[in-house]
Amino acid sequence: MTLLNNIGALNQAFDQEMELNPRIVIYGEDAGFEGGVFRATKGLQEKYGKKRCFDTPLAEAGIVGSAIGMAIYGLKPVVEIQFSGFVLPAFNEIVAHAARYRNRSHGKYPLSMVIRMPYGGGIRALEHHSESIEALFAHIPGLKVVIPSTPYDTKGLMIAAIRDPDPVIFMEPKRIYRAFKQEVPNEPYTVEIGKAKILQTGTDLTLVAWGAMVREAQKAIDLLNDSNISVELIDLRTISPIDRKAIVTSTKKTGRFLVVHEAVSSFGPGAELISLVTEDAFLSLEAPPSRLTGYDIPVPLPKGEHHFMITPQKIASEIKRLIAY
């Protein structure tokens, strides 16, 4: 076991998979010589050479388009979009080509590639650096959308994404890149894509979160320690496909449901999850299912960002409201 933060877990996953599989290539803007803007790919070019880990021009459509071509011809590209807000020039390549290739070839040709991107707010960044756009990708059939919240899951989910036969959008909450460390197994392992994790069992309310919001949810539960409210906390881990069974089973047990996410509220993942529990756990509900989300505005610039972010106090207050309903 090694004590790693999320950046260290990513780097170890890349290193071990590149050593095992010579078809893996990793690239993006500054991903080679500099090791990425957050240093997730640090040292890989030096160890594996410029043909397997390299820098690209500032051209996201070119990064993703070339990766699609490499995947068709049998390589395993893992590409980095420097910030999630920069992915939009590549959106056509992702939704019109990467996501559809298996269907377009009647299942004959899968397209194994990973598109990585730091996402989310909380670090007082500039415009186009702080969005949470997981819903854009989760809406597209043919894409898997993964968001880890711990170093253990980061390594296991990244290795699972690299080994997956289909395109995976891997969104990394940059707010917690270096926020904490965790013991991570030295050997390669996978965490199943599409499988949520119950972090804490409870009987009064089901609380679902992912990415950086998992830690805020845990802090909110700590604030309620003296209230005798029993919260079941679920880390969704994968936005698409959703672990429907875990969500429904938990909600039927607790009777109350709250989802917390950074993304804007309207048409967000929270709406999908609330629809799910309304359809499949309606007769068990003791309060209307609720969502606590970002506002329907662009993420504010640094001086105003704190007004946008979900805090443990906001989560705890919403939990109390649902319990008292």
PDB file of C-alpha atoms in Angstrom, residues 7-310:
ATOM      1  CA  ILE A   7      -3.039  13.157  -8.522  1.00  0.00           C
ATOM      2  CA  GLY A   8      -0.656  10.470  -7.294  1.00  0.00           C
ATOM      3  CA  ALA A   9      -3.307   7.805  -7.852  1.00  0.00           C
ATOM      4  CA  LEU A  10      -3.830   8.950 -11.445  1.00  0.00           C
ATOM      5  CA  ASN A  11      -0.114   8.993 -12.133  1.00  0.00           C
ATOM      6  CA  GLN A  12       0.341   5.503 -10.716  1.00  0.00           C
ATOM      7  CA  ALA A  13      -2.584   4.167 -12.777  1.00  0.00           C
ATOM      8  CA  PHE A  14      -1.105   5.612 -16.000  1.00  0.00           C
ATOM      9  CA  ASP A  15       2.373   4.328 -15.212  1.00  0.00           C
ATOM     10  CA  GLN A  16       1.245   0.787 -14.436  1.00  0.00           C
ATOM     11  CA  GLU A  17      -1.104   0.506 -17.407  1.00  0.00           C
ATOM     12  CA  MET A  18       1.495   1.930 -19.840  1.00  0.00           C
ATOM     13  CA  GLU A  19       3.986  -0.627 -18.578  1.00  0.00           C
ATOM     14  CA  LEU A  20       1.477  -3.456 -19.073  1.00  0.00           C
ATOM     15  CA  ASN A  21       0.110  -2.317 -22.433  1.00  0.00           C
ATOM     16  CA  PRO A  22       2.423  -0.821 -25.098  1.00  0.00           C
ATOM     17  CA  ARG A  23      -0.617   0.300 -27.143  1.00  0.00           C
ATOM     18  CA  ILE A  24      -1.500   3.025 -24.600  1.00  0.00           C
ATOM     19  CA  VAL A  25      -0.639   6.585 -25.628  1.00  0.00           C
ATOM     20  CA  ILE A  26      -1.225   9.622 -23.412  1.00  0.00           C
ATOM     21  CA  TYR A  27      -1.282  13.159 -24.735  1.00  0.00           C
ATOM     22  CA  GLY A  28      -2.780  16.633 -24.527  1.00  0.00           C
ATOM     23  CA  GLU A  29      -1.800  20.258 -24.056  1.00  0.00           C
ATOM     24  CA  ASP A  30       1.274  20.202 -21.752  1.00  0.00           C
ATOM     25  CA  ALA A  31       0.625  16.524 -20.930  1.00  0.00           C
ATOM     26  CA  GLY A  32       4.101  15.479 -22.101  1.00  0.00           C
ATOM     27  CA  PHE A  33       7.135  17.531 -21.076  1.00  0.00           C
ATOM     28  CA  GLU A  34       5.412  19.402 -18.239  1.00  0.00           C
ATOM     29  CA  GLY A  35       3.417  16.384 -17.052  1.00  0.00           C
ATOM     30  CA  GLY A  36       0.066  18.140 -17.345  1.00  0.00           C
ATOM     31  CA  VAL A  37      -1.182  21.390 -15.863  1.00  0.00           C
ATOM     32  CA  PHE A  38      -1.794  19.554 -12.569  1.00  0.00           C
ATOM     33  CA  ARG A  39       1.133  17.130 -13.067  1.00  0.00           C
ATOM     34  CA  ALA A  40      -1.029  14.007 -13.382  1.00  0.00           C
ATOM     35  CA  THR A  41       1.207  12.733 -16.203  1.00  0.00           C
ATOM     36  CA  LYS A  42       4.481  13.811 -14.644  1.00  0.00           C
ATOM     37  CA  GLY A  43       7.439  11.611 -15.564  1.00  0.00           C
ATOM     38  CA  LEU A  44       5.615   9.527 -18.163  1.00  0.00           C
ATOM     39  CA  GLN A  45       7.314  11.092 -21.190  1.00  0.00           C
ATOM     40  CA  GLU A  46      10.712  10.632 -19.589  1.00  0.00           C
ATOM     41  CA  LYS A  47       9.967   6.955 -18.858  1.00  0.00           C
ATOM     42  CA  TYR A  48       8.023   5.930 -21.986  1.00  0.00           C
ATOM     43  CA  GLY A  49       9.281   8.379 -24.592  1.00  0.00           C
ATOM     44  CA  LYS A  50       7.786  11.089 -26.781  1.00  0.00           C
ATOM     45  CA  LYS A  51       5.926   8.632 -28.984  1.00  0.00           C
ATOM     46  CA  ARG A  52       3.753   7.434 -26.075  1.00  0.00           C
ATOM     47  CA  CYS A  53       3.370  10.621 -24.012  1.00  0.00           C
ATOM     48  CA  PHE A  54       3.491  13.948 -25.800  1.00  0.00           C
ATOM     49  CA  ASP A  55       2.283  17.532 -26.048  1.00  0.00           C
ATOM     50  CA  THR A  56      -0.258  18.740 -28.581  1.00  0.00           C
ATOM     51  CA  PRO A  57      -1.208  22.108 -30.068  1.00  0.00           C
ATOM     52  CA  LEU A  58      -4.055  24.072 -28.460  1.00  0.00           C
ATOM     53  CA  ALA A  59      -6.672  22.239 -30.501  1.00  0.00           C
ATOM     54  CA  GLU A  60      -9.162  20.145 -28.534  1.00  0.00           C
ATOM     55  CA  ALA A  61     -11.024  18.947 -31.629  1.00  0.00           C
ATOM     56  CA  GLY A  62      -7.709  17.757 -33.015  1.00  0.00           C
ATOM     57  CA  ILE A  63      -6.827  15.989 -29.768  1.00  0.00           C
ATOM     58  CA  VAL A  64     -10.078  14.029 -29.654  1.00  0.00           C
ATOM     59  CA  GLY A  65     -10.301  13.520 -33.417  1.00  0.00           C
ATOM     60  CA  SER A  66      -6.811  12.052 -33.586  1.00  0.00           C
ATOM     61  CA  ALA A  67      -7.600   9.838 -30.603  1.00  0.00           C
ATOM     62  CA  ILE A  68     -10.621   8.425 -32.423  1.00  0.00           C
ATOM     63  CA  GLY A  69      -8.416   7.569 -35.377  1.00  0.00           C
ATOM     64  CA  MET A  70      -5.812   5.940 -33.123  1.00  0.00           C
ATOM     65  CA  ALA A  71      -8.490   3.880 -31.345  1.00  0.00           C
ATOM     66  CA  ILE A  72      -9.905   2.674 -34.675  1.00  0.00           C
ATOM     67  CA  TYR A  73      -6.467   1.436 -35.624  1.00  0.00           C
ATOM     68  CA  GLY A  74      -5.899  -0.399 -32.354  1.00  0.00           C
ATOM     69  CA  LEU A  75      -4.106   2.026 -30.051  1.00  0.00           C
ATOM     70  CA  LYS A  76      -5.454   2.971 -26.606  1.00  0.00           C
ATOM     71  CA  PRO A  77      -5.436   6.772 -26.414  1.00  0.00           C
ATOM     72  CA  VAL A  78      -5.876   8.525 -23.070  1.00  0.00           C
ATOM     73  CA  VAL A  79      -6.195  12.212 -23.836  1.00  0.00           C
ATOM     74  CA  GLU A  80      -6.234  15.215 -21.529  1.00  0.00           C
ATOM     75  CA  ILE A  81      -8.467  18.235 -21.944  1.00  0.00           C
ATOM     76  CA  GLN A  82      -6.723  20.852 -19.837  1.00  0.00           C
ATOM     77  CA  PHE A  83      -9.980  22.089 -18.249  1.00  0.00           C
ATOM     78  CA  SER A  84     -13.487  20.765 -18.856  1.00  0.00           C
ATOM     79  CA  GLY A  85     -14.681  24.120 -20.179  1.00  0.00           C
ATOM     80  CA  PHE A  86     -12.256  23.742 -23.082  1.00  0.00           C
ATOM     81  CA  VAL A  87     -13.846  20.508 -24.287  1.00  0.00           C
ATOM     82  CA  LEU A  88     -16.619  22.195 -26.260  1.00  0.00           C
ATOM     83  CA  PRO A  89     -14.598  22.547 -29.508  1.00  0.00           C
ATOM     84  CA  ALA A  90     -14.244  18.741 -29.358  1.00  0.00           C
ATOM     85  CA  PHE A  91     -17.899  18.116 -28.534  1.00  0.00           C
ATOM     86  CA  ASN A  92     -18.791  17.207 -32.117  1.00  0.00           C
ATOM     87  CA  GLU A  93     -15.976  14.661 -32.272  1.00  0.00           C
ATOM     88  CA  ILE A  94     -17.120  13.111 -29.000  1.00  0.00           C
ATOM     89  CA  VAL A  95     -20.880  12.875 -29.543  1.00  0.00           C
ATOM     90  CA  ALA A  96     -21.038  12.427 -33.317  1.00  0.00           C
ATOM     91  CA  HIS A  97     -18.119  10.021 -33.712  1.00  0.00           C
ATOM     92  CA  ALA A  98     -16.643   8.517 -30.520  1.00  0.00           C
ATOM     93  CA  ALA A  99     -20.013   7.794 -28.932  1.00  0.00           C
ATOM     94  CA  ARG A 100     -21.558   6.326 -32.088  1.00  0.00           C
ATOM     95  CA  TYR A 101     -18.815   4.209 -33.573  1.00  0.00           C
ATOM     96  CA  ARG A 102     -19.931   0.897 -32.059  1.00  0.00           C
ATOM     97  CA  ASN A 103     -23.551   1.504 -33.063  1.00  0.00           C
ATOM     98  CA  ARG A 104     -22.543   2.809 -36.484  1.00  0.00           C
ATOM     99  CA  SER A 105     -20.611  -0.398 -37.184  1.00  0.00           C
ATOM    100  CA  HIS A 106     -23.466  -2.598 -35.869  1.00  0.00           C
ATOM    101  CA  GLY A 107     -21.359  -3.619 -32.895  1.00  0.00           C
ATOM    102  CA  LYS A 108     -18.408  -4.733 -35.015  1.00  0.00           C
ATOM    103  CA  TYR A 109     -15.973  -2.026 -33.885  1.00  0.00           C
ATOM    104  CA  PRO A 110     -15.753  -0.743 -30.316  1.00  0.00           C
ATOM    105  CA  LEU A 111     -13.801   2.452 -29.699  1.00  0.00           C
ATOM    106  CA  SER A 112     -11.598   2.183 -26.637  1.00  0.00           C
ATOM    107  CA  MET A 113     -10.428   5.604 -25.494  1.00  0.00           C
ATOM    108  CA  VAL A 114     -10.436   7.792 -22.394  1.00  0.00           C
ATOM    109  CA  ILE A 115     -11.045  11.538 -22.402  1.00  0.00           C
ATOM    110  CA  ARG A 116      -9.845  13.087 -19.129  1.00  0.00           C
ATOM    111  CA  MET A 117     -10.693  16.530 -17.861  1.00  0.00           C
ATOM    112  CA  PRO A 118     -10.373  18.439 -14.556  1.00  0.00           C
ATOM    113  CA  TYR A 119     -13.756  19.905 -13.672  1.00  0.00           C
ATOM    114  CA  GLY A 120     -15.661  21.773 -10.979  1.00  0.00           C
ATOM    115  CA  GLY A 121     -15.132  24.855  -8.856  1.00  0.00           C
ATOM    116  CA  GLY A 122     -13.687  25.626  -5.478  1.00  0.00           C
ATOM    117  CA  ILE A 123     -10.175  26.754  -6.444  1.00  0.00           C
ATOM    118  CA  ARG A 124     -10.999  30.366  -7.424  1.00  0.00           C
ATOM    119  CA  ALA A 125     -10.241  29.710 -11.076  1.00  0.00           C
ATOM    120  CA  LEU A 126     -11.035  31.669 -14.221  1.00  0.00           C
ATOM    121  CA  GLU A 127     -14.040  31.394 -16.517  1.00  0.00           C
ATOM    122  CA  HIS A 128     -14.255  28.080 -18.436  1.00  0.00           C
ATOM    123  CA  HIS A 129     -12.253  26.361 -15.665  1.00  0.00           C
ATOM    124  CA  SER A 130     -14.978  25.622 -13.112  1.00  0.00           C
ATOM    125  CA  GLU A 131     -17.991  24.152 -14.890  1.00  0.00           C
ATOM    126  CA  SER A 132     -19.576  20.823 -13.952  1.00  0.00           C
ATOM    127  CA  ILE A 133     -20.837  19.570 -17.295  1.00  0.00           C
ATOM    128  CA  GLU A 134     -21.292  15.865 -16.587  1.00  0.00           C
ATOM    129  CA  ALA A 135     -24.932  16.055 -17.702  1.00  0.00           C
ATOM    130  CA  LEU A 136     -23.876  17.043 -21.237  1.00  0.00           C
ATOM    131  CA  PHE A 137     -21.999  13.776 -21.654  1.00  0.00           C
ATOM    132  CA  ALA A 138     -24.356  11.582 -19.628  1.00  0.00           C
ATOM    133  CA  HIS A 139     -27.126  12.547 -22.058  1.00  0.00           C
ATOM    134  CA  ILE A 140     -25.278  10.950 -24.979  1.00  0.00           C
ATOM    135  CA  PRO A 141     -25.850   7.207 -25.590  1.00  0.00           C
ATOM    136  CA  GLY A 142     -22.563   5.401 -26.127  1.00  0.00           C
ATOM    137  CA  LEU A 143     -20.556   7.323 -23.549  1.00  0.00           C
ATOM    138  CA  LYS A 144     -19.697   6.281 -20.017  1.00  0.00           C
ATOM    139  CA  VAL A 145     -19.164   9.129 -17.549  1.00  0.00           C
ATOM    140  CA  VAL A 146     -17.020   8.510 -14.477  1.00  0.00           C
ATOM    141  CA  ILE A 147     -16.246  10.816 -11.530  1.00  0.00           C
ATOM    142  CA  PRO A 148     -14.075   9.546  -8.652  1.00  0.00           C
ATOM    143  CA  SER A 149     -13.942  11.080  -5.183  1.00  0.00           C
ATOM    144  CA  THR A 150     -11.077   9.218  -3.465  1.00  0.00           C
ATOM    145  CA  PRO A 151      -7.545   8.147  -4.426  1.00  0.00           C
ATOM    146  CA  TYR A 152      -8.547   4.460  -4.212  1.00  0.00           C
ATOM    147  CA  ASP A 153     -11.427   4.970  -6.622  1.00  0.00           C
ATOM    148  CA  THR A 154      -9.396   7.298  -8.849  1.00  0.00           C
ATOM    149  CA  LYS A 155      -6.815   4.608  -9.527  1.00  0.00           C
ATOM    150  CA  GLY A 156      -9.292   1.738  -9.828  1.00  0.00           C
ATOM    151  CA  LEU A 157     -11.760   3.614 -12.008  1.00  0.00           C
ATOM    152  CA  MET A 158      -9.032   5.003 -14.287  1.00  0.00           C
ATOM    153  CA  ILE A 159      -7.621   1.525 -14.900  1.00  0.00           C
ATOM    154  CA  ALA A 160     -11.158   0.264 -15.543  1.00  0.00           C
ATOM    155  CA  ALA A 161     -11.711   3.154 -17.968  1.00  0.00           C
ATOM    156  CA  ILE A 162      -8.484   2.429 -19.871  1.00  0.00           C
ATOM    157  CA  ARG A 163      -9.405  -1.261 -20.159  1.00  0.00           C
ATOM    158  CA  ASP A 164     -13.012  -0.516 -21.158  1.00  0.00           C
ATOM    159  CA  PRO A 165     -13.789  -1.316 -24.814  1.00  0.00           C
ATOM    160  CA  ASP A 166     -15.879   1.855 -25.250  1.00  0.00           C
ATOM    161  CA  PRO A 167     -15.205   5.600 -24.858  1.00  0.00           C
ATOM    162  CA  VAL A 168     -15.125   6.838 -21.268  1.00  0.00           C
ATOM    163  CA  ILE A 169     -15.380  10.460 -20.134  1.00  0.00           C
ATOM    164  CA  PHE A 170     -13.271  10.659 -16.982  1.00  0.00           C
ATOM    165  CA  MET A 171     -13.997  13.835 -15.026  1.00  0.00           C
ATOM    166  CA  GLU A 172     -11.554  14.699 -12.251  1.00  0.00           C
ATOM    167  CA  PRO A 173     -12.681  17.029  -9.418  1.00  0.00           C
ATOM    168  CA  LYS A 174      -9.653  19.320  -9.284  1.00  0.00           C
ATOM    169  CA  ARG A 175     -10.753  20.782  -5.952  1.00  0.00           C
ATOM    170  CA  ILE A 176      -9.695  17.518  -4.300  1.00  0.00           C
ATOM    171  CA  TYR A 177      -6.682  16.660  -6.476  1.00  0.00           C
ATOM    172  CA  ARG A 178      -4.426  17.204  -3.473  1.00  0.00           C
ATOM    173  CA  ALA A 179      -6.957  17.687  -0.661  1.00  0.00           C
ATOM    174  CA  PHE A 180      -6.158  14.450   1.194  1.00  0.00           C
ATOM    175  CA  LYS A 181      -4.314  11.144   0.954  1.00  0.00           C
ATOM    176  CA  GLN A 182      -5.437   7.530   1.238  1.00  0.00           C
ATOM    177  CA  GLU A 183      -3.787   4.103   1.324  1.00  0.00           C
ATOM    178  CA  VAL A 184      -3.862   2.703  -2.221  1.00  0.00           C
ATOM    179  CA  PRO A 185      -2.804  -0.853  -3.219  1.00  0.00           C
ATOM    180  CA  ASN A 186       0.516  -0.944  -5.073  1.00  0.00           C
ATOM    181  CA  GLU A 187      -0.659  -3.441  -7.655  1.00  0.00           C
ATOM    182  CA  PRO A 188      -3.044  -2.584 -10.520  1.00  0.00           C
ATOM    183  CA  TYR A 189      -6.752  -3.116  -9.758  1.00  0.00           C
ATOM    184  CA  THR A 190     -10.087  -1.987 -11.144  1.00  0.00           C
ATOM    185  CA  VAL A 191     -13.219  -0.445  -9.641  1.00  0.00           C
ATOM    186  CA  GLU A 192     -16.335  -1.438 -11.555  1.00  0.00           C
ATOM    187  CA  ILE A 193     -17.780   1.320 -13.746  1.00  0.00           C
ATOM    188  CA  GLY A 194     -21.500   1.755 -13.046  1.00  0.00           C
ATOM    189  CA  LYS A 195     -21.311   0.586  -9.435  1.00  0.00           C
ATOM    190  CA  ALA A 196     -22.078   3.100  -6.672  1.00  0.00           C
ATOM    191  CA  LYS A 197     -20.557   2.796  -3.191  1.00  0.00           C
ATOM    192  CA  ILE A 198     -22.364   3.095   0.114  1.00  0.00           C
ATOM    193  CA  LEU A 199     -19.934   5.098   2.241  1.00  0.00           C
ATOM    194  CA  GLN A 200     -22.114   5.122   5.317  1.00  0.00           C
ATOM    195  CA  THR A 201     -25.283   3.207   6.134  1.00  0.00           C
ATOM    196  CA  GLY A 202     -28.304   4.974   7.604  1.00  0.00           C
ATOM    197  CA  THR A 203     -32.053   4.689   8.088  1.00  0.00           C
ATOM    198  CA  ASP A 204     -33.581   8.201   7.871  1.00  0.00           C
ATOM    199  CA  LEU A 205     -32.403   9.682   4.563  1.00  0.00           C
ATOM    200  CA  THR A 206     -30.460   8.702   1.445  1.00  0.00           C
ATOM    201  CA  LEU A 207     -27.851  11.299   0.432  1.00  0.00           C
ATOM    202  CA  VAL A 208     -26.226  10.894  -2.995  1.00  0.00           C
ATOM    203  CA  ALA A 209     -23.164  12.857  -4.115  1.00  0.00           C
ATOM    204  CA  TRP A 210     -20.081  12.484  -6.301  1.00  0.00           C
ATOM    205  CA  GLY A 211     -16.703  14.091  -6.859  1.00  0.00           C
ATOM    206  CA  ALA A 212     -15.795  16.927  -4.502  1.00  0.00           C
ATOM    207  CA  MET A 213     -19.338  16.997  -3.105  1.00  0.00           C
ATOM    208  CA  VAL A 214     -18.774  13.680  -1.330  1.00  0.00           C
ATOM    209  CA  ARG A 215     -16.436  15.369   1.133  1.00  0.00           C
ATOM    210  CA  GLU A 216     -18.892  18.221   1.671  1.00  0.00           C
ATOM    211  CA  ALA A 217     -21.627  15.649   2.326  1.00  0.00           C
ATOM    212  CA  GLN A 218     -19.432  13.868   4.866  1.00  0.00           C
ATOM    213  CA  LYS A 219     -18.793  17.175   6.644  1.00  0.00           C
ATOM    214  CA  ALA A 220     -22.536  17.866   6.681  1.00  0.00           C
ATOM    215  CA  ILE A 221     -23.217  14.503   8.301  1.00  0.00           C
ATOM    216  CA  ASP A 222     -20.608  15.337  10.945  1.00  0.00           C
ATOM    217  CA  LEU A 223     -22.506  18.560  11.687  1.00  0.00           C
ATOM    218  CA  LEU A 224     -25.574  16.430  12.432  1.00  0.00           C
ATOM    219  CA  ASN A 225     -23.835  14.106  14.878  1.00  0.00           C
ATOM    220  CA  ASP A 226     -25.895  15.371  17.821  1.00  0.00           C
ATOM    221  CA  SER A 227     -29.231  15.348  16.005  1.00  0.00           C
ATOM    222  CA  ASN A 228     -29.963  11.588  15.974  1.00  0.00           C
ATOM    223  CA  ILE A 229     -30.485  11.762  12.204  1.00  0.00           C
ATOM    224  CA  SER A 230     -29.233   8.628  10.472  1.00  0.00           C
ATOM    225  CA  VAL A 231     -28.015   9.375   6.923  1.00  0.00           C
ATOM    226  CA  GLU A 232     -27.073   6.795   4.302  1.00  0.00           C
ATOM    227  CA  LEU A 233     -24.372   8.344   2.103  1.00  0.00           C
ATOM    228  CA  ILE A 234     -23.844   7.010  -1.412  1.00  0.00           C
ATOM    229  CA  ASP A 235     -20.953   7.974  -3.701  1.00  0.00           C
ATOM    230  CA  LEU A 236     -22.436   7.574  -7.175  1.00  0.00           C
ATOM    231  CA  ARG A 237     -18.969   7.195  -8.789  1.00  0.00           C
ATOM    232  CA  THR A 238     -20.463   6.820 -12.276  1.00  0.00           C
ATOM    233  CA  ILE A 239     -22.919   9.339 -13.719  1.00  0.00           C
ATOM    234  CA  SER A 240     -23.674   7.111 -16.694  1.00  0.00           C
ATOM    235  CA  PRO A 241     -24.638   4.334 -16.373  1.00  0.00           C
ATOM    236  CA  ILE A 242     -26.358   5.097 -13.072  1.00  0.00           C
ATOM    237  CA  ASP A 243     -26.447   2.395 -10.416  1.00  0.00           C
ATOM    238  CA  ARG A 244     -30.253   2.370 -10.280  1.00  0.00           C
ATOM    239  CA  LYS A 245     -30.437  -0.594  -7.912  1.00  0.00           C
ATOM    240  CA  ALA A 246     -28.290   1.048  -5.231  1.00  0.00           C
ATOM    241  CA  ILE A 247     -30.298   4.288  -5.337  1.00  0.00           C
ATOM    242  CA  VAL A 248     -33.731   2.650  -5.286  1.00  0.00           C
ATOM    243  CA  THR A 249     -32.866   0.070  -2.634  1.00  0.00           C
ATOM    244  CA  SER A 250     -31.498   2.726  -0.305  1.00  0.00           C
ATOM    245  CA  THR A 251     -34.415   5.119  -0.832  1.00  0.00           C
ATOM    246  CA  LYS A 252     -36.955   2.372  -0.158  1.00  0.00           C
ATOM    247  CA  LYS A 253     -35.160   1.749   3.137  1.00  0.00           C
ATOM    248  CA  THR A 254     -34.854   5.360   4.304  1.00  0.00           C
ATOM    249  CA  GLY A 255     -37.963   6.960   2.748  1.00  0.00           C
ATOM    250  CA  ARG A 256     -36.193  10.244   2.000  1.00  0.00           C
ATOM    251  CA  PHE A 257     -33.860  11.253  -0.822  1.00  0.00           C
ATOM    252  CA  LEU A 258     -31.444  14.142  -1.324  1.00  0.00           C
ATOM    253  CA  VAL A 259     -28.955  14.552  -4.187  1.00  0.00           C
ATOM    254  CA  VAL A 260     -26.126  17.094  -4.044  1.00  0.00           C
ATOM    255  CA  HIS A 261     -24.122  18.229  -7.063  1.00  0.00           C
ATOM    256  CA  GLU A 262     -22.064  21.203  -8.240  1.00  0.00           C
ATOM    257  CA  ALA A 263     -23.659  21.276 -11.673  1.00  0.00           C
ATOM    258  CA  VAL A 264     -26.431  23.750 -12.363  1.00  0.00           C
ATOM    259  CA  SER A 265     -29.887  22.664 -11.289  1.00  0.00           C
ATOM    260  CA  SER A 266     -32.029  22.677 -14.430  1.00  0.00           C
ATOM    261  CA  PHE A 267     -31.785  19.508 -16.525  1.00  0.00           C
ATOM    262  CA  GLY A 268     -28.949  18.293 -14.280  1.00  0.00           C
ATOM    263  CA  PRO A 269     -28.127  14.818 -12.951  1.00  0.00           C
ATOM    264  CA  GLY A 270     -30.211  15.546  -9.846  1.00  0.00           C
ATOM    265  CA  ALA A 271     -33.359  15.777 -11.943  1.00  0.00           C
ATOM    266  CA  GLU A 272     -32.623  12.343 -13.419  1.00  0.00           C
ATOM    267  CA  LEU A 273     -32.066  10.790  -9.996  1.00  0.00           C
ATOM    268  CA  ILE A 274     -35.221  12.340  -8.563  1.00  0.00           C
ATOM    269  CA  SER A 275     -37.168  10.988 -11.519  1.00  0.00           C
ATOM    270  CA  LEU A 276     -35.667   7.575 -10.834  1.00  0.00           C
ATOM    271  CA  VAL A 277     -36.686   7.415  -7.171  1.00  0.00           C
ATOM    272  CA  THR A 278     -40.121   8.870  -7.977  1.00  0.00           C
ATOM    273  CA  GLU A 279     -40.714   6.137 -10.544  1.00  0.00           C
ATOM    274  CA  ASP A 280     -39.306   3.195  -8.588  1.00  0.00           C
ATOM    275  CA  ALA A 281     -39.607   4.097  -4.895  1.00  0.00           C
ATOM    276  CA  PHE A 282     -42.634   6.392  -4.799  1.00  0.00           C
ATOM    277  CA  LEU A 283     -44.674   4.384  -2.311  1.00  0.00           C
ATOM    278  CA  SER A 284     -41.746   4.383   0.136  1.00  0.00           C
ATOM    279  CA  LEU A 285     -41.237   8.153   0.141  1.00  0.00           C
ATOM    280  CA  GLU A 286     -42.042  10.090   3.312  1.00  0.00           C
ATOM    281  CA  ALA A 287     -40.966  13.462   1.858  1.00  0.00           C
ATOM    282  CA  PRO A 288     -40.581  14.879  -1.664  1.00  0.00           C
ATOM    283  CA  PRO A 289     -37.167  13.936  -3.085  1.00  0.00           C
ATOM    284  CA  SER A 290     -34.910  16.980  -3.180  1.00  0.00           C
ATOM    285  CA  ARG A 291     -31.805  18.331  -4.903  1.00  0.00           C
ATOM    286  CA  LEU A 292     -29.187  20.780  -3.693  1.00  0.00           C
ATOM    287  CA  THR A 293     -27.194  22.082  -6.649  1.00  0.00           C
ATOM    288  CA  GLY A 294     -25.314  24.925  -8.222  1.00  0.00           C
ATOM    289  CA  TYR A 295     -27.394  27.869  -9.418  1.00  0.00           C
ATOM    290  CA  ASP A 296     -28.498  28.216 -13.036  1.00  0.00           C
ATOM    291  CA  ILE A 297     -25.717  30.673 -13.824  1.00  0.00           C
ATOM    292  CA  PRO A 298     -22.106  30.453 -15.027  1.00  0.00           C
ATOM    293  CA  VAL A 299     -19.775  29.721 -12.127  1.00  0.00           C
ATOM    294  CA  PRO A 300     -18.833  33.170 -10.742  1.00  0.00           C
ATOM    295  CA  LEU A 301     -15.313  34.532 -10.942  1.00  0.00           C
ATOM    296  CA  PRO A 302     -13.092  34.081  -7.850  1.00  0.00           C
ATOM    297  CA  LYS A 303     -14.512  36.837  -5.631  1.00  0.00           C
ATOM    298  CA  GLY A 304     -18.049  35.512  -5.966  1.00  0.00           C
ATOM    299  CA  GLU A 305     -17.412  31.793  -6.277  1.00  0.00           C
ATOM    300  CA  HIS A 306     -18.195  31.036  -2.635  1.00  0.00           C
ATOM    301  CA  HIS A 307     -21.781  32.166  -3.188  1.00  0.00           C
ATOM    302  CA  PHE A 308     -22.177  29.413  -5.788  1.00  0.00           C
ATOM    303  CA  MET A 309     -20.591  26.471  -4.001  1.00  0.00           C
ATOM    304  CA  ILE A 310     -22.508  23.945  -1.921  1.00  0.00           C
TER     305      ILE A 310
END
